[in-house]
Amino acid sequence: MNTARKWNGGWQFSKQPLGSELTKVMALADWMPVTLPHDWLIYDTNALYENGEGWYSKTLTLDKIPPERCCSLRFEGVYMDSALYVNGQEAGEWKYGYSTFEFDITPYLQEGDNSIVMRVVHESPNSRWYSGAGIYRSVWLHEYPLSHIAADGIYIAARPADGGNWTVDVDTELRLADTAHRPGENGQNHAAGGEKAAYTLRHTVLDGDGNAVAREESAVLMADGGGTVHAHSRLAVEQPALWDIASPSLYWLKTELLADGTVIQEECERFGFRTVELDSDKGFFLNGRSFKLNGV
């Protein structure tokens, strides 16, 4: 199964000038302990738009590399231009400071101590308001099976049907590994007879009390050698409670990935049922009811 662990403690921080290099920073920088979330611009209120770089360092210790698993780091928010290094190798870069991103760090890991370093560049001008600088939201250490649902790979669209019923279209992006000739811990192939594992995708819609109101299960077609697969599913929900201002009813979509009948990953996403219309003459309508937007 997949796991997610918040990874906010135990970081070290060093402030450096623009254009700093990884090897020099690691060899010469003075480090101070910090706990995330962290903003390194706020310390000097006379220089809230100062150019510079913030370097964050932490050690990930692994007794062994988990077999048939992959590890990733998910950053909820880093301002602004950032690059992640694992054991001195660049694992990824992100050039936008207001969105969540995730990097697969599996290829760079080794048994024992692993050096995790995040470089954050702040260079003005870049914003009309005070933005701060640094890893300003939580970091998560994720562990997945080799075949897994891609990060942020579940897309939900709820649409009204006839008689107050609704359809829920779900598009899922999967990363599937070819396990046909990948030996297990005992030297045997994971799938019987050396065949590829049979993958199944199961979606369940749950109401606010956790009751299943719809379920759909389908086989996943996998190309030779594995790779990225996109799967589409459609569920029918009868008479759902609509999300509204006075009664903001929400549902859950539980998505399970199965290999040879065993659940190997589970993800839950929250969503709701509601219609929105905007008419240039009549105004805004929520669930077919005219609704005034004040203060816009």
PDB file of C-alpha atoms in Angstrom:
ATOM      1  CA  MET A   1       0.000   0.000   0.000  1.00  0.00           C
ATOM      2  CA  ASN A   2       1.000   3.627  -0.358  1.00  0.00           C
ATOM      3  CA  THR A   3       2.113   5.678   2.654  1.00  0.00           C
ATOM      4  CA  ALA A   4       2.483   9.420   3.273  1.00  0.00           C
ATOM      5  CA  ARG A   5       4.496  10.928   6.125  1.00  0.00           C
ATOM      6  CA  LYS A   6       4.774  14.625   6.951  1.00  0.00           C
ATOM      7  CA  TRP A   7       8.432  15.605   6.719  1.00  0.00           C
ATOM      8  CA  ASN A   8       8.635  19.073   8.291  1.00  0.00           C
ATOM      9  CA  GLY A   9      11.146  18.561  11.110  1.00  0.00           C
ATOM     10  CA  GLY A  10      14.914  18.190  11.156  1.00  0.00           C
ATOM     11  CA  TRP A  11      15.779  20.619   8.342  1.00  0.00           C
ATOM     12  CA  GLN A  12      18.873  22.852   8.219  1.00  0.00           C
ATOM     13  CA  PHE A  13      18.869  26.248   6.491  1.00  0.00           C
ATOM     14  CA  SER A  14      21.513  28.486   4.958  1.00  0.00           C
ATOM     15  CA  LYS A  15      21.043  31.865   3.260  1.00  0.00           C
ATOM     16  CA  GLN A  16      23.313  32.449   0.236  1.00  0.00           C
ATOM     17  CA  PRO A  17      23.774  35.017  -2.569  1.00  0.00           C
ATOM     18  CA  LEU A  18      22.383  34.522  -6.058  1.00  0.00           C
ATOM     19  CA  GLY A  19      24.360  32.122  -8.233  1.00  0.00           C
ATOM     20  CA  SER A  20      25.553  29.854  -5.438  1.00  0.00           C
ATOM     21  CA  GLU A  21      26.687  26.339  -6.345  1.00  0.00           C
ATOM     22  CA  LEU A  22      25.694  23.126  -4.609  1.00  0.00           C
ATOM     23  CA  THR A  23      29.220  21.863  -3.889  1.00  0.00           C
ATOM     24  CA  LYS A  24      30.384  25.175  -2.401  1.00  0.00           C
ATOM     25  CA  VAL A  25      27.247  25.604  -0.309  1.00  0.00           C
ATOM     26  CA  MET A  26      27.528  22.104   1.150  1.00  0.00           C
ATOM     27  CA  ALA A  27      31.217  22.606   1.930  1.00  0.00           C
ATOM     28  CA  LEU A  28      31.247  26.143   3.296  1.00  0.00           C
ATOM     29  CA  ALA A  29      27.752  27.208   4.335  1.00  0.00           C
ATOM     30  CA  ASP A  30      26.752  27.949   7.901  1.00  0.00           C
ATOM     31  CA  TRP A  31      23.582  26.037   8.703  1.00  0.00           C
ATOM     32  CA  MET A  32      20.864  26.748  11.231  1.00  0.00           C
ATOM     33  CA  PRO A  33      18.053  24.374  12.304  1.00  0.00           C
ATOM     34  CA  VAL A  34      14.531  25.231  11.076  1.00  0.00           C
ATOM     35  CA  THR A  35      11.111  23.619  11.130  1.00  0.00           C
ATOM     36  CA  LEU A  36       8.862  23.907   8.109  1.00  0.00           C
ATOM     37  CA  PRO A  37       6.895  25.899   7.030  1.00  0.00           C
ATOM     38  CA  HIS A  38       9.649  28.536   6.845  1.00  0.00           C
ATOM     39  CA  ASP A  39      10.033  32.041   5.352  1.00  0.00           C
ATOM     40  CA  TRP A  40      13.552  33.430   5.245  1.00  0.00           C
ATOM     41  CA  LEU A  41      12.616  36.924   4.008  1.00  0.00           C
ATOM     42  CA  ILE A  42      10.546  37.853   7.055  1.00  0.00           C
ATOM     43  CA  TYR A  43      13.586  37.960   9.356  1.00  0.00           C
ATOM     44  CA  ASP A  44      14.631  41.373   7.983  1.00  0.00           C
ATOM     45  CA  THR A  45      11.620  43.658   7.673  1.00  0.00           C
ATOM     46  CA  ASN A  46      13.805  46.297   6.005  1.00  0.00           C
ATOM     47  CA  ALA A  47      14.576  43.979   3.077  1.00  0.00           C
ATOM     48  CA  LEU A  48      11.330  42.190   2.263  1.00  0.00           C
ATOM     49  CA  TYR A  49      12.182  42.020  -1.466  1.00  0.00           C
ATOM     50  CA  GLU A  50      15.824  41.064  -1.086  1.00  0.00           C
ATOM     51  CA  ASN A  51      17.456  38.979  -3.804  1.00  0.00           C
ATOM     52  CA  GLY A  52      19.074  35.795  -2.611  1.00  0.00           C
ATOM     53  CA  GLU A  53      18.905  32.034  -2.228  1.00  0.00           C
ATOM     54  CA  GLY A  54      17.685  29.871   0.623  1.00  0.00           C
ATOM     55  CA  TRP A  55      19.196  26.380   0.873  1.00  0.00           C
ATOM     56  CA  TYR A  56      17.485  23.645   2.881  1.00  0.00           C
ATOM     57  CA  SER A  57      19.171  20.383   3.829  1.00  0.00           C
ATOM     58  CA  LYS A  58      17.977  17.193   5.501  1.00  0.00           C
ATOM     59  CA  THR A  59      19.138  13.580   5.771  1.00  0.00           C
ATOM     60  CA  LEU A  60      16.933  10.641   4.794  1.00  0.00           C
ATOM     61  CA  THR A  61      18.256   7.433   6.374  1.00  0.00           C
ATOM     62  CA  LEU A  62      17.239   4.111   4.824  1.00  0.00           C
ATOM     63  CA  ASP A  63      18.281   0.765   6.286  1.00  0.00           C
ATOM     64  CA  LYS A  64      17.640  -0.669   2.836  1.00  0.00           C
ATOM     65  CA  ILE A  65      16.094   0.423  -0.430  1.00  0.00           C
ATOM     66  CA  PRO A  66      12.478  -0.824  -0.314  1.00  0.00           C
ATOM     67  CA  PRO A  67      12.117  -3.511  -2.995  1.00  0.00           C
ATOM     68  CA  GLU A  68       9.395  -2.986  -5.604  1.00  0.00           C
ATOM     69  CA  ARG A  69       8.657   0.447  -4.152  1.00  0.00           C
ATOM     70  CA  CYS A  70       9.284   4.034  -5.184  1.00  0.00           C
ATOM     71  CA  CYS A  71       9.737   7.121  -3.018  1.00  0.00           C
ATOM     72  CA  SER A  72       8.849  10.734  -3.751  1.00  0.00           C
ATOM     73  CA  LEU A  73       8.918  14.105  -2.021  1.00  0.00           C
ATOM     74  CA  ARG A  74       5.816  16.280  -2.288  1.00  0.00           C
ATOM     75  CA  PHE A  75       6.170  20.022  -1.656  1.00  0.00           C
ATOM     76  CA  GLU A  76       2.917  21.859  -0.969  1.00  0.00           C
ATOM     77  CA  GLY A  77       4.498  25.252  -1.639  1.00  0.00           C
ATOM     78  CA  VAL A  78       7.978  26.664  -2.333  1.00  0.00           C
ATOM     79  CA  TYR A  79       8.612  30.295  -3.284  1.00  0.00           C
ATOM     80  CA  MET A  80       9.964  30.785  -5.816  1.00  0.00           C
ATOM     81  CA  ASP A  81      12.309  29.017  -8.282  1.00  0.00           C
ATOM     82  CA  SER A  82      13.419  25.751  -6.717  1.00  0.00           C
ATOM     83  CA  ALA A  83      15.607  22.744  -7.463  1.00  0.00           C
ATOM     84  CA  LEU A  84      15.824  19.477  -5.517  1.00  0.00           C
ATOM     85  CA  TYR A  85      19.088  17.552  -5.152  1.00  0.00           C
ATOM     86  CA  VAL A  86      19.390  14.002  -3.829  1.00  0.00           C
ATOM     87  CA  ASN A  87      22.896  12.797  -3.056  1.00  0.00           C
ATOM     88  CA  GLY A  88      24.302  15.575  -5.223  1.00  0.00           C
ATOM     89  CA  GLN A  89      22.131  14.812  -8.262  1.00  0.00           C
ATOM     90  CA  GLU A  90      19.328  17.060  -9.469  1.00  0.00           C
ATOM     91  CA  ALA A  91      16.020  15.229  -8.999  1.00  0.00           C
ATOM     92  CA  GLY A  92      13.834  18.004 -10.400  1.00  0.00           C
ATOM     93  CA  GLU A  93      13.151  21.728 -10.604  1.00  0.00           C
ATOM     94  CA  TRP A  94       9.997  23.835 -10.272  1.00  0.00           C
ATOM     95  CA  LYS A  95       9.657  27.380 -11.572  1.00  0.00           C
ATOM     96  CA  TYR A  96       6.333  28.460 -10.071  1.00  0.00           C
ATOM     97  CA  GLY A  97       5.934  29.470  -6.443  1.00  0.00           C
ATOM     98  CA  TYR A  98       2.197  29.001  -5.926  1.00  0.00           C
ATOM     99  CA  SER A  99       1.519  25.358  -6.757  1.00  0.00           C
ATOM    100  CA  THR A 100       2.146  21.942  -5.236  1.00  0.00           C
ATOM    101  CA  PHE A 101       4.640  19.620  -6.933  1.00  0.00           C
ATOM    102  CA  GLU A 102       6.135  16.176  -6.380  1.00  0.00           C
ATOM    103  CA  PHE A 103       9.426  14.581  -7.456  1.00  0.00           C
ATOM    104  CA  ASP A 104      10.268  10.890  -7.709  1.00  0.00           C
ATOM    105  CA  ILE A 105      13.577  10.438  -5.853  1.00  0.00           C
ATOM    106  CA  THR A 106      13.852   6.628  -6.169  1.00  0.00           C
ATOM    107  CA  PRO A 107      16.653   6.561  -8.808  1.00  0.00           C
ATOM    108  CA  TYR A 108      18.937   8.668  -6.603  1.00  0.00           C
ATOM    109  CA  LEU A 109      18.586   6.811  -3.297  1.00  0.00           C
ATOM    110  CA  GLN A 110      21.150   4.581  -1.606  1.00  0.00           C
ATOM    111  CA  GLU A 111      21.239   2.483   1.532  1.00  0.00           C
ATOM    112  CA  GLY A 112      22.225   4.458   4.625  1.00  0.00           C
ATOM    113  CA  ASP A 113      22.205   8.260   4.715  1.00  0.00           C
ATOM    114  CA  ASN A 114      20.813  10.236   1.780  1.00  0.00           C
ATOM    115  CA  SER A 115      21.447  13.967   1.409  1.00  0.00           C
ATOM    116  CA  ILE A 116      18.274  15.911   0.501  1.00  0.00           C
ATOM    117  CA  VAL A 117      18.885  19.531  -0.512  1.00  0.00           C
ATOM    118  CA  MET A 118      16.381  22.097  -1.793  1.00  0.00           C
ATOM    119  CA  ARG A 119      17.622  25.324  -3.401  1.00  0.00           C
ATOM    120  CA  VAL A 120      15.129  28.219  -3.381  1.00  0.00           C
ATOM    121  CA  VAL A 121      15.833  31.344  -5.443  1.00  0.00           C
ATOM    122  CA  HIS A 122      14.095  34.649  -4.692  1.00  0.00           C
ATOM    123  CA  GLU A 123      14.729  37.446  -7.180  1.00  0.00           C
ATOM    124  CA  SER A 124      12.783  40.712  -7.440  1.00  0.00           C
ATOM    125  CA  PRO A 125      10.608  41.923  -9.027  1.00  0.00           C
ATOM    126  CA  ASN A 126       8.251  38.939  -8.987  1.00  0.00           C
ATOM    127  CA  SER A 127       5.006  39.853  -7.210  1.00  0.00           C
ATOM    128  CA  ARG A 128       2.717  42.800  -6.495  1.00  0.00           C
ATOM    129  CA  TRP A 129       2.483  41.785  -2.826  1.00  0.00           C
ATOM    130  CA  TYR A 130       4.787  40.374  -0.171  1.00  0.00           C
ATOM    131  CA  SER A 131       5.388  36.774  -1.178  1.00  0.00           C
ATOM    132  CA  GLY A 132       7.936  35.553   1.343  1.00  0.00           C
ATOM    133  CA  ALA A 133      10.636  33.103   0.300  1.00  0.00           C
ATOM    134  CA  GLY A 134      11.391  29.506   1.172  1.00  0.00           C
ATOM    135  CA  ILE A 135       9.536  26.248   1.779  1.00  0.00           C
ATOM    136  CA  TYR A 136       6.406  27.937   3.069  1.00  0.00           C
ATOM    137  CA  ARG A 137       4.158  24.862   3.282  1.00  0.00           C
ATOM    138  CA  SER A 138       4.487  21.260   4.405  1.00  0.00           C
ATOM    139  CA  VAL A 139       6.669  18.586   2.800  1.00  0.00           C
ATOM    140  CA  TRP A 140       5.546  14.943   2.552  1.00  0.00           C
ATOM    141  CA  LEU A 141       7.567  11.779   2.061  1.00  0.00           C
ATOM    142  CA  HIS A 142       5.494   9.385  -0.073  1.00  0.00           C
ATOM    143  CA  GLU A 143       6.069   5.722  -0.755  1.00  0.00           C
ATOM    144  CA  TYR A 144       4.239   3.903  -3.559  1.00  0.00           C
ATOM    145  CA  PRO A 145       4.325   0.493  -5.221  1.00  0.00           C
ATOM    146  CA  LEU A 146       6.198   0.556  -8.536  1.00  0.00           C
ATOM    147  CA  SER A 147       2.845   0.457 -10.329  1.00  0.00           C
ATOM    148  CA  HIS A 148       0.768   3.298  -8.917  1.00  0.00           C
ATOM    149  CA  ILE A 149      -1.657   6.137  -9.515  1.00  0.00           C
ATOM    150  CA  ALA A 150       0.272   9.196 -10.670  1.00  0.00           C
ATOM    151  CA  ALA A 151       0.568  12.126  -8.279  1.00  0.00           C
ATOM    152  CA  ASP A 152      -2.512  14.357  -8.731  1.00  0.00           C
ATOM    153  CA  GLY A 153      -3.617  11.855 -11.368  1.00  0.00           C
ATOM    154  CA  ILE A 154      -7.325  11.599 -10.508  1.00  0.00           C
ATOM    155  CA  TYR A 155      -9.730  13.993 -12.280  1.00  0.00           C
ATOM    156  CA  ILE A 156     -13.430  14.094 -11.314  1.00  0.00           C
ATOM    157  CA  ALA A 157     -16.315  15.669 -13.249  1.00  0.00           C
ATOM    158  CA  ALA A 158     -19.883  15.389 -11.868  1.00  0.00           C
ATOM    159  CA  ARG A 159     -22.688  16.161 -14.339  1.00  0.00           C
ATOM    160  CA  PRO A 160     -26.491  16.106 -13.962  1.00  0.00           C
ATOM    161  CA  ALA A 161     -28.470  13.390 -15.754  1.00  0.00           C
ATOM    162  CA  ASP A 162     -32.212  12.705 -15.978  1.00  0.00           C
ATOM    163  CA  GLY A 163     -34.592  12.663 -13.011  1.00  0.00           C
ATOM    164  CA  GLY A 164     -32.230  14.224 -10.477  1.00  0.00           C
ATOM    165  CA  ASN A 165     -29.563  11.567 -11.043  1.00  0.00           C
ATOM    166  CA  TRP A 166     -25.929  12.365 -11.812  1.00  0.00           C
ATOM    167  CA  THR A 167     -22.988  10.826 -13.622  1.00  0.00           C
ATOM    168  CA  VAL A 168     -19.446  11.008 -12.276  1.00  0.00           C
ATOM    169  CA  ASP A 169     -16.710  10.801 -14.902  1.00  0.00           C
ATOM    170  CA  VAL A 170     -13.290   9.861 -13.534  1.00  0.00           C
ATOM    171  CA  ASP A 171     -10.075  10.050 -15.527  1.00  0.00           C
ATOM    172  CA  THR A 172      -7.102   8.354 -13.871  1.00  0.00           C
ATOM    173  CA  GLU A 173      -3.450   8.565 -14.838  1.00  0.00           C
ATOM    174  CA  LEU A 174      -1.435   5.477 -13.888  1.00  0.00           C
ATOM    175  CA  ARG A 175       2.254   4.593 -13.900  1.00  0.00           C
ATOM    176  CA  LEU A 176       2.489   0.848 -14.507  1.00  0.00           C
ATOM    177  CA  ALA A 177       5.662  -1.202 -14.239  1.00  0.00           C
ATOM    178  CA  ASP A 178       6.294  -4.296 -16.343  1.00  0.00           C
ATOM    179  CA  THR A 179       6.668  -6.988 -13.685  1.00  0.00           C
ATOM    180  CA  ALA A 180       6.795  -9.917 -16.110  1.00  0.00           C
ATOM    181  CA  HIS A 181      10.515 -10.498 -15.683  1.00  0.00           C
ATOM    182  CA  ARG A 182      11.193  -8.567 -12.482  1.00  0.00           C
ATOM    183  CA  PRO A 183      12.395 -11.079  -9.831  1.00  0.00           C
ATOM    184  CA  GLY A 184      11.013 -10.950  -6.312  1.00  0.00           C
ATOM    185  CA  GLU A 185      12.903 -11.411  -3.053  1.00  0.00           C
ATOM    186  CA  ASN A 186      12.918 -15.221  -3.491  1.00  0.00           C
ATOM    187  CA  GLY A 187      14.059 -14.989  -7.102  1.00  0.00           C
ATOM    188  CA  GLN A 188      10.622 -15.863  -8.514  1.00  0.00           C
ATOM    189  CA  ASN A 189       8.645 -13.729 -10.918  1.00  0.00           C
ATOM    190  CA  HIS A 190       5.837 -11.758  -9.273  1.00  0.00           C
ATOM    191  CA  ALA A 191       3.166 -12.859 -11.730  1.00  0.00           C
ATOM    192  CA  ALA A 192       2.422 -16.551 -12.079  1.00  0.00           C
ATOM    193  CA  GLY A 193       4.128 -18.176 -15.064  1.00  0.00           C
ATOM    194  CA  GLY A 194       6.119 -15.014 -15.746  1.00  0.00           C
ATOM    195  CA  GLU A 195       3.023 -13.212 -17.043  1.00  0.00           C
ATOM    196  CA  LYS A 196       2.297  -9.554 -16.445  1.00  0.00           C
ATOM    197  CA  ALA A 197       0.334  -8.649 -13.344  1.00  0.00           C
ATOM    198  CA  ALA A 198      -3.368  -8.070 -14.043  1.00  0.00           C
ATOM    199  CA  TYR A 199      -4.317  -4.550 -12.921  1.00  0.00           C
ATOM    200  CA  THR A 200      -7.818  -3.430 -11.978  1.00  0.00           C
ATOM    201  CA  LEU A 201      -9.086   0.036 -11.117  1.00  0.00           C
ATOM    202  CA  ARG A 202     -11.984   0.326  -8.668  1.00  0.00           C
ATOM    203  CA  HIS A 203     -13.855   3.560  -7.900  1.00  0.00           C
ATOM    204  CA  THR A 204     -16.353   3.939  -5.051  1.00  0.00           C
ATOM    205  CA  VAL A 205     -18.442   7.046  -4.303  1.00  0.00           C
ATOM    206  CA  LEU A 206     -19.088   7.478  -0.567  1.00  0.00           C
ATOM    207  CA  ASP A 207     -21.553   9.886   1.006  1.00  0.00           C
ATOM    208  CA  GLY A 208     -20.800  12.058   4.040  1.00  0.00           C
ATOM    209  CA  ASP A 209     -21.561   9.150   6.389  1.00  0.00           C
ATOM    210  CA  GLY A 210     -19.213   6.778   4.568  1.00  0.00           C
ATOM    211  CA  ASN A 211     -21.946   4.783   2.803  1.00  0.00           C
ATOM    212  CA  ALA A 212     -21.165   3.539  -0.704  1.00  0.00           C
ATOM    213  CA  VAL A 213     -23.641   5.007  -3.200  1.00  0.00           C
ATOM    214  CA  ALA A 214     -21.911   3.912  -6.432  1.00  0.00           C
ATOM    215  CA  ARG A 215     -19.108   1.580  -7.481  1.00  0.00           C
ATOM    216  CA  GLU A 216     -17.382   0.795 -10.767  1.00  0.00           C
ATOM    217  CA  GLU A 217     -14.562  -1.648 -11.479  1.00  0.00           C
ATOM    218  CA  SER A 218     -12.666  -2.134 -14.731  1.00  0.00           C
ATOM    219  CA  ALA A 219      -9.562  -3.854 -16.037  1.00  0.00           C
ATOM    220  CA  VAL A 220      -6.582  -1.680 -16.941  1.00  0.00           C
ATOM    221  CA  LEU A 221      -5.062  -2.291 -20.359  1.00  0.00           C
ATOM    222  CA  MET A 222      -1.279  -2.228 -20.135  1.00  0.00           C
ATOM    223  CA  ALA A 223       1.151  -1.819 -22.999  1.00  0.00           C
ATOM    224  CA  ASP A 224       4.263  -3.991 -23.284  1.00  0.00           C
ATOM    225  CA  GLY A 225       6.993  -2.631 -21.050  1.00  0.00           C
ATOM    226  CA  GLY A 226       4.566  -0.679 -18.862  1.00  0.00           C
ATOM    227  CA  GLY A 227       4.515   3.107 -18.824  1.00  0.00           C
ATOM    228  CA  THR A 228       1.815   5.766 -18.488  1.00  0.00           C
ATOM    229  CA  VAL A 229      -1.791   4.614 -18.874  1.00  0.00           C
ATOM    230  CA  HIS A 230      -4.943   6.759 -18.894  1.00  0.00           C
ATOM    231  CA  ALA A 231      -8.171   5.100 -17.739  1.00  0.00           C
ATOM    232  CA  HIS A 232     -11.713   6.498 -17.943  1.00  0.00           C
ATOM    233  CA  SER A 233     -14.605   5.405 -15.725  1.00  0.00           C
ATOM    234  CA  ARG A 234     -18.217   6.533 -15.355  1.00  0.00           C
ATOM    235  CA  LEU A 235     -20.368   6.029 -12.265  1.00  0.00           C
ATOM    236  CA  ALA A 236     -24.091   6.714 -11.824  1.00  0.00           C
ATOM    237  CA  VAL A 237     -25.286   8.305  -8.577  1.00  0.00           C
ATOM    238  CA  GLU A 238     -28.997   8.439  -7.816  1.00  0.00           C
ATOM    239  CA  GLN A 239     -30.452  11.580  -6.235  1.00  0.00           C
ATOM    240  CA  PRO A 240     -27.292  12.884  -4.523  1.00  0.00           C
ATOM    241  CA  ALA A 241     -27.475  15.687  -1.977  1.00  0.00           C
ATOM    242  CA  LEU A 242     -26.420  18.866  -3.746  1.00  0.00           C
ATOM    243  CA  TRP A 243     -23.716  21.177  -2.486  1.00  0.00           C
ATOM    244  CA  ASP A 244     -25.295  24.510  -1.585  1.00  0.00           C
ATOM    245  CA  ILE A 245     -24.508  27.562   0.515  1.00  0.00           C
ATOM    246  CA  ALA A 246     -26.869  26.500   3.305  1.00  0.00           C
ATOM    247  CA  SER A 247     -26.044  22.783   3.062  1.00  0.00           C
ATOM    248  CA  PRO A 248     -22.519  22.218   1.674  1.00  0.00           C
ATOM    249  CA  SER A 249     -22.859  18.440   1.207  1.00  0.00           C
ATOM    250  CA  LEU A 250     -19.693  16.717   0.013  1.00  0.00           C
ATOM    251  CA  TYR A 251     -18.856  13.180  -1.113  1.00  0.00           C
ATOM    252  CA  TRP A 252     -15.682  11.100  -1.342  1.00  0.00           C
ATOM    253  CA  LEU A 253     -14.311   9.210  -4.303  1.00  0.00           C
ATOM    254  CA  LYS A 254     -12.224   6.238  -3.158  1.00  0.00           C
ATOM    255  CA  THR A 255      -9.940   4.942  -5.901  1.00  0.00           C
ATOM    256  CA  GLU A 256      -8.201   1.587  -5.501  1.00  0.00           C
ATOM    257  CA  LEU A 257      -5.549   0.055  -7.749  1.00  0.00           C
ATOM    258  CA  LEU A 258      -5.471  -3.750  -7.613  1.00  0.00           C
ATOM    259  CA  ALA A 259      -2.765  -6.097  -8.890  1.00  0.00           C
ATOM    260  CA  ASP A 260      -3.837  -9.730  -9.320  1.00  0.00           C
ATOM    261  CA  GLY A 261      -6.856  -9.018  -7.093  1.00  0.00           C
ATOM    262  CA  THR A 262      -4.915  -7.380  -4.226  1.00  0.00           C
ATOM    263  CA  VAL A 263      -5.268  -3.681  -3.403  1.00  0.00           C
ATOM    264  CA  ILE A 264      -1.824  -2.073  -3.747  1.00  0.00           C
ATOM    265  CA  GLN A 265      -2.837   1.607  -3.566  1.00  0.00           C
ATOM    266  CA  GLU A 266      -5.780   3.620  -2.303  1.00  0.00           C
ATOM    267  CA  GLU A 267      -6.483   7.329  -2.792  1.00  0.00           C
ATOM    268  CA  CYS A 268      -9.460   9.427  -1.609  1.00  0.00           C
ATOM    269  CA  GLU A 269     -10.626  12.683  -3.202  1.00  0.00           C
ATOM    270  CA  ARG A 270     -13.421  14.949  -1.989  1.00  0.00           C
ATOM    271  CA  PHE A 271     -15.970  16.438  -4.377  1.00  0.00           C
ATOM    272  CA  GLY A 272     -19.563  17.623  -4.572  1.00  0.00           C
ATOM    273  CA  PHE A 273     -22.605  17.841  -6.832  1.00  0.00           C
ATOM    274  CA  ARG A 274     -23.825  21.253  -7.963  1.00  0.00           C
ATOM    275  CA  THR A 275     -24.633  23.260 -11.079  1.00  0.00           C
ATOM    276  CA  VAL A 276     -23.362  26.758 -11.824  1.00  0.00           C
ATOM    277  CA  GLU A 277     -24.708  29.110 -14.498  1.00  0.00           C
ATOM    278  CA  LEU A 278     -23.719  32.691 -15.305  1.00  0.00           C
ATOM    279  CA  ASP A 279     -26.071  34.716 -17.511  1.00  0.00           C
ATOM    280  CA  SER A 280     -25.090  38.213 -18.678  1.00  0.00           C
ATOM    281  CA  ASP A 281     -28.691  39.433 -18.261  1.00  0.00           C
ATOM    282  CA  LYS A 282     -30.027  37.427 -15.322  1.00  0.00           C
ATOM    283  CA  GLY A 283     -26.889  36.933 -13.244  1.00  0.00           C
ATOM    284  CA  PHE A 284     -25.509  33.949 -11.326  1.00  0.00           C
ATOM    285  CA  PHE A 285     -27.450  30.734 -10.671  1.00  0.00           C
ATOM    286  CA  LEU A 286     -26.482  28.005  -8.193  1.00  0.00           C
ATOM    287  CA  ASN A 287     -28.391  24.727  -8.637  1.00  0.00           C
ATOM    288  CA  GLY A 288     -30.907  26.588 -10.789  1.00  0.00           C
ATOM    289  CA  ARG A 289     -31.599  29.241  -8.129  1.00  0.00           C
ATOM    290  CA  SER A 290     -30.720  32.908  -8.620  1.00  0.00           C
ATOM    291  CA  PHE A 291     -27.994  33.903  -6.213  1.00  0.00           C
ATOM    292  CA  LYS A 292     -26.588  37.405  -5.638  1.00  0.00           C
ATOM    293  CA  LEU A 293     -22.804  37.792  -5.462  1.00  0.00           C
ATOM    294  CA  ASN A 294     -22.070  40.688  -3.126  1.00  0.00           C
ATOM    295  CA  GLY A 295     -18.824  42.617  -2.933  1.00  0.00           C
ATOM    296  CA  VAL A 296     -17.272  41.414  -6.185  1.00  0.00           C
TER     297      VAL A 296
END
